Structure formats: structure tokens, C-alpha cells
Amino acid sequence: MKETVVSGIRSTGNLHLGNYFGAIRNFVKMQHQHNCYFFVADWHSLTTHPTPENLHTNIRSVLSEYLACGIDPDVATLYVQSDVPEIPELYLLLNMNAYVGELERTTSFKDKVRKQPENVNAGLLTYPVLMAADIIIHRANKVPVGKDQEQNLEMARKFARRFNHMYKVDFFPEPKAFSFSNELIKIPGLDGSGKMGKSEGNAINLIDEEKVIRKKVMRAVTDSGPQEPDQEPTEPIANLFSLMEVVSEPETLTHFKDSYAKCSIRYGDLKKQLAEDIIKFNAPIRERILEISANDDYLRSVVKKGAEKARESASASIREVRKIIGYKSF
Ligand code: TRP
């Protein structure tokens, strides 16, 4: 069955290999099977107060990067969130039935309060409401997000359900997490533990230059070497193997795993090979990013068409929502 799928990426930095293998690669496949809406979440990015220059630059680079990875604006609807004013209208309406207590209890909010006590703004508190608006404005039923977004998605379901219940309608579907048919690949970072993330500072961006990639990989955390034959790799080494698994030839991975098992591995060689394979993987994407981001006419046309398609769907929902709530024209 064809589902309506929505997903957004906050425009707070460049896309990295983790984004690519964790999400975007699947979006590219999904766009041919479902009715997909992908957007740059630039309103969400305001919670951390970007400067005007940064705001635009980031939107532009995320958009170029999505396109370079293979999102086809003629197939999916690719848009910038702030081009769709129906989203904040729905956000306002949903806010009337979102309770401060439940918003304060979300883990992402509590995290932010801990991490940035100097900037606990109301936008942060109502972040899940805006995200719910993003999703249900298209009456989406599937949202391809990672584990870290599960609670936000749960809240989106709650707000959709609450609206339906309050007005005794069956208007908004309850959006479910999209489970990819192939298993989700977790891309680890280069710092020895945990996943790749922009805030962790352990990421390789799709746009990184060759020498930057070499430097980052050569600095990756390792250990003091296998202590005995056939030992399970420690986490930092398993992480490097995981990266190899997605960018290198299978024989390369086998070679290094074997030499690890035989205790003859040299981490310098492993890293050199990994860096070259990442460079090889990134090169065509990087080239397309540069090409696309230099093409103003193309970007303008993509954004315009995306906004039109997104607003068509969003305004149909808002018209209906207004009617349901009780707004009538004079
Ligand atoms: N909160 C998501 C993140 O931080 C981004 C996002 C905003 C999103 N709106 C969304 C994701 C709607 C899916 C659907 O990654």
C-alpha cells in the first residue's frame, strides 16, 4: 500500500555519513514507493538561535546535500519548512491542546534544560508540537526516524488522537515509525564509542575534502592492539570495521578482520585504507553537492516547486481543520 511519509532534517549543520546510511539512503529508495514529503526543518533550527547568515547558508547546504544524495524533487516533495505557513497555523491550533506538564516531561526537553540552561525557550518546550504539525499537516501515516525521535513521534500520535477525540472526527491518522525492510545500519563515530553525530564532533561530512577525511580518520580512536588470536574486537575497532562495512569492498574488510584475528593488524594501514575508501565513496556525492549549491536557478526552481506541492497538501488539511474546529466564513 502507498503510504504518506514525512520526514524532516534540522538545518543545523552538514550531512554526514551517519545521516546518509541511517536515513537518506532509505529516503531515496522510499520516494519511489510512497508519497513522500521531505523537508528542511529550518523553524526547528531557530531553537538554537542561528545568525541570519548561518540560517540561510545551512538551509541551502542541507537542501543541496539532500539533492546530491538522490532525493528527486520530481518524485518526492522536497521543501523548506518555512515556505509552508500552514504548518505554524496547525502548530498554534495544536498548542491549545498540548499540556505544559506533558511537554516538560519529554526527555529531549529535559536534556536541553540541562545542556543549555541559559536558553530554555518556549520553542524548545513546544518542539514536539511543531514536529507533530509537520507530520500530521500531510495526514501522514509513516515517519522514518531513528530511536532518538521515538518520543516525539509518540507525542505526535497523542496530539493527533486528542484532536480526533476532542472533535469526534477521524481526521488525522496516527503516524507510525517507518520500519525499513532492510535492517537499520548504525554508523558509529570516530571517537571510539557511540554513533556518528554532528554534535558529538566525531562525524565525517559528505562535503568534507580529502585531506579533512584523511585527518579525521587517522585521528580515530583505536586500542593497544589485539591481545590474543580470535579476540572479539573492542568497541573502537569494531566501529572502524562497521565503517568499512559500508564504504569498502568486502575483501578489504575480510582482510583486516583476518589480520585482527591473527594479531598482525596495523591500525595505521587500516585507517589509511578506510580513509581512501571513504574518499572514494564521498567523491561523487561531494561533486554533486558543489555543483548543485552553485546553481541558484536550479535551487530556486526546486524550492518553488516543493513549496507549491507541500502547500497544496497542507492547505487542504488546514481548510478541513478550521471547519472541524468551528471556523465558518461570513
Ligand atoms: N526532530 C527531528 C530531528 O531532530 C527533525 C524533524 C522535525 C522531523 N520535524 C520532523 C523528523 C518531522 C520527522 C518528521 O531529527
CSV table of C-alpha atoms and ligand atoms in Angstrom, one decimal, residues 6-10 39 41 44 81 127 130-132 134-135 143-145 148-149 152-153, ligand 1:
chain,number,residue,atom,x,y,z
A,6,VAL,CA,7.0,12.7,6.2
A,7,SER,CA,10.5,13.4,7.4
A,8,GLY,CA,12.5,16.5,8.3
A,9,ILE,CA,16.1,17.2,8.9
A,10,ARG,CA,17.1,20.1,11.1
A,39,PHE,CA,11.8,19.0,4.3
A,41,ALA,CA,13.3,21.8,9.3
A,44,HIS,CA,13.2,23.9,14.4
A,81,GLN,CA,9.5,24.1,6.2
A,127,TYR,CA,9.3,21.4,19.8
A,130,LEU,CA,5.8,21.8,15.8
A,131,MET,CA,7.1,18.3,14.8
A,132,ALA,CA,3.6,16.9,15.2
A,134,ASP,CA,4.9,18.9,10.4
A,135,ILE,CA,3.8,15.4,10.2
A,143,VAL,CA,7.6,8.7,9.7
A,144,PRO,CA,11.1,7.3,9.0
A,145,VAL,CA,13.0,8.4,12.1
A,148,ASP,CA,16.1,9.4,19.4
A,149,GLN,CA,12.8,10.7,17.8
A,152,ASN,CA,8.5,13.0,19.7
A,153,LEU,CA,6.6,10.6,17.4
B,1,TRP,N1,13.1,16.4,15.2
B,1,TRP,C1,13.8,15.8,14.1
B,1,TRP,C2,15.3,15.7,14.4
B,1,TRP,O1,15.8,16.3,15.3
B,1,TRP,C3,13.6,16.7,12.9
B,1,TRP,C4,12.2,16.9,12.5
B,1,TRP,C5,11.4,18.0,12.6
B,1,TRP,C6,11.3,15.8,12.0
B,1,TRP,N2,10.2,17.8,12.2
B,1,TRP,C7,10.1,16.4,11.8
B,1,TRP,C8,11.5,14.5,11.7
B,1,TRP,C9,9.0,15.7,11.3
B,1,TRP,C10,10.5,13.8,11.2
B,1,TRP,C11,9.2,14.4,11.0
B,1,TRP,O2,15.9,14.9,13.8
